[in-house]
C-alpha positions as a Markdown table, in Angstrom:
| # | Residue | x | y | z |
|---|---|---|---|---|
| 1 | Met | -9.3 | 30.0 | 14.5 |
| 2 | Ala | -6.9 | 27.2 | 14.3 |
| 3 | Leu | -6.7 | 27.1 | 18.2 |
| 4 | Leu | -10.5 | 26.8 | 18.4 |
| 5 | Gln | -10.5 | 24.0 | 15.7 |
| 6 | Asp | -7.8 | 22.1 | 17.7 |
| 7 | Leu | -9.8 | 22.5 | 21.0 |
| 8 | His | -12.9 | 21.2 | 19.3 |
| 9 | Thr | -11.1 | 18.3 | 17.8 |
| 10 | Arg | -8.9 | 17.2 | 20.7 |
| 11 | Gln | -11.1 | 18.1 | 23.6 |
| 12 | Arg | -14.5 | 17.5 | 21.9 |
| 13 | Met | -15.4 | 20.9 | 23.1 |
| 14 | Thr | -18.3 | 22.8 | 21.7 |
| 15 | Ile | -17.4 | 26.4 | 20.5 |
| 16 | Leu | -19.8 | 29.2 | 19.8 |
| 17 | Ile | -18.7 | 31.9 | 17.4 |
| 18 | Val | -20.6 | 35.0 | 16.7 |
| 19 | Thr | -19.6 | 36.7 | 13.5 |
| 20 | His | -20.8 | 38.5 | 10.4 |
| 21 | Asp | -17.8 | 37.2 | 8.4 |
| 22 | Met | -18.8 | 34.4 | 6.2 |
| 23 | Thr | -15.2 | 33.2 | 5.7 |
| 24 | Ile | -15.1 | 32.5 | 9.4 |
| 25 | Ala | -18.6 | 31.0 | 9.5 |
| 26 | Arg | -17.8 | 28.7 | 6.5 |
| 27 | Arg | -15.0 | 27.1 | 8.7 |
| 28 | Thr | -17.5 | 25.8 | 11.2 |
| 29 | Gln | -19.9 | 22.8 | 11.1 |
| 30 | Arg | -23.1 | 24.6 | 11.5 |
| 31 | Val | -24.4 | 28.1 | 10.9 |
| 32 | Leu | -27.5 | 29.7 | 12.6 |
| 33 | Val | -28.7 | 32.9 | 10.8 |
| 34 | Met | -30.7 | 35.3 | 13.1 |
| 35 | Lys | -32.8 | 38.3 | 12.5 |
| 36 | Asp | -34.3 | 40.4 | 15.3 |
| 37 | Gly | -33.0 | 38.1 | 18.0 |
| 38 | Arg | -34.6 | 34.9 | 16.4 |
| 39 | Ile | -33.1 | 32.0 | 14.5 |
| 40 | Val | -34.5 | 32.4 | 10.9 |
| 41 | Arg | -32.3 | 29.7 | 9.3 |
| 42 | Gln | -29.9 | 26.9 | 10.1 |
| 43 | Asp | -27.3 | 25.7 | 7.6 |
| 44 | Ile | -25.1 | 22.6 | 8.0 |
| 45 | Ile | -21.8 | 23.5 | 6.4 |
| 46 | Gly | -20.9 | 21.3 | 3.4 |
| 47 | Arg | -18.5 | 21.5 | 0.5 |
| 48 | Pro | -17.6 | 25.2 | -0.5 |
| 49 | Phe | -19.5 | 24.8 | -3.8 |
| 50 | Glu | -22.7 | 23.9 | -2.0 |
| 51 | Glu | -22.1 | 26.8 | 0.4 |
| 52 | Asp | -21.9 | 29.2 | -2.5 |
| 53 | Leu | -25.1 | 27.8 | -4.0 |
| 54 | Lys | -26.8 | 28.3 | -0.6 |
| 55 | Val | -25.8 | 32.0 | -0.6 |
| 56 | Phe | -26.8 | 32.4 | -4.2 |
| 57 | Lys | -30.2 | 30.9 | -3.5 |
| 58 | Gln | -30.8 | 33.6 | -0.9 |
| 59 | Ser | -29.6 | 36.4 | -3.0 |
| 60 | Gly | -31.9 | 38.7 | -4.9 |
| 61 | Leu | -31.3 | 37.0 | -8.3 |
| 62 | Gly | -31.5 | 33.4 | -6.7 |
| 63 | Arg | -35.0 | 34.4 | -5.1 |
| 64 | Ala | -36.0 | 35.9 | -8.4 |
| 65 | Leu | -35.2 | 32.8 | -10.3 |
| 66 | Leu | -37.3 | 30.9 | -7.8 |
| 67 | Gly | -40.2 | 33.3 | -8.1 |
| 68 | Ala | -39.8 | 34.7 | -4.6 |
| 69 | Gly | -38.7 | 38.2 | -5.3 |
| 70 | Ser | -37.0 | 40.6 | -7.8 |
| 71 | Thr | -33.5 | 41.6 | -8.2 |
| 72 | Ala | -32.1 | 45.0 | -7.4 |
| 73 | Val | -30.8 | 45.6 | -10.8 |
| 74 | Gly | -33.9 | 44.5 | -12.9 |
| 75 | Ser | -35.6 | 41.4 | -14.1 |
| 76 | Val | -34.0 | 38.1 | -14.4 |
| 77 | Ser | -35.0 | 38.0 | -18.1 |
| 78 | Glu | -32.6 | 41.0 | -18.8 |
| 79 | Phe | -29.6 | 38.7 | -18.0 |
| 80 | Leu | -30.7 | 35.1 | -18.7 |
| 81 | Thr | -32.6 | 33.3 | -21.4 |
| 82 | Pro | -35.6 | 31.3 | -20.4 |
| 83 | Asp | -33.7 | 28.0 | -20.8 |
| 84 | Asp | -30.9 | 29.4 | -18.6 |
| 85 | Gln | -33.4 | 30.5 | -16.0 |
| 86 | Ala | -35.1 | 27.1 | -16.0 |
| 87 | Val | -31.7 | 25.3 | -15.5 |
| 88 | Leu | -30.7 | 27.5 | -12.7 |
| 89 | Gly | -34.2 | 27.2 | -11.1 |
| 90 | Arg | -33.8 | 23.4 | -11.1 |
| 91 | Ile | -30.4 | 23.6 | -9.6 |
| 92 | Leu | -31.5 | 26.1 | -6.8 |
| 93 | Asp | -34.5 | 23.9 | -6.0 |
| 94 | Lys | -32.2 | 21.0 | -5.0 |
| 95 | Val | -30.1 | 23.3 | -2.7 |
| 96 | Pro | -31.0 | 22.8 | 1.0 |
| 97 | Gly | -31.6 | 25.9 | 3.0 |
């Protein structure tokens, strides 16, 4: 990975990496998420905390907090108070992607 980053920096070369490993993907500048051969989401990589929030937003719990689905383990109210749900919902609403 260091060699590819060096090529990108010194030679201004565009590098395309195909991976399922998020630790590799997070070391890039942009991630395209594909499903059935189509791009379904694009993320510009930011600070690690922002990236963790993006992943959480797409999780079952994150989607449930935003009203877009349910968690595999049960309802959000089993784990969070209504006030906690509201706070997390407001945070996730601000996360791009």
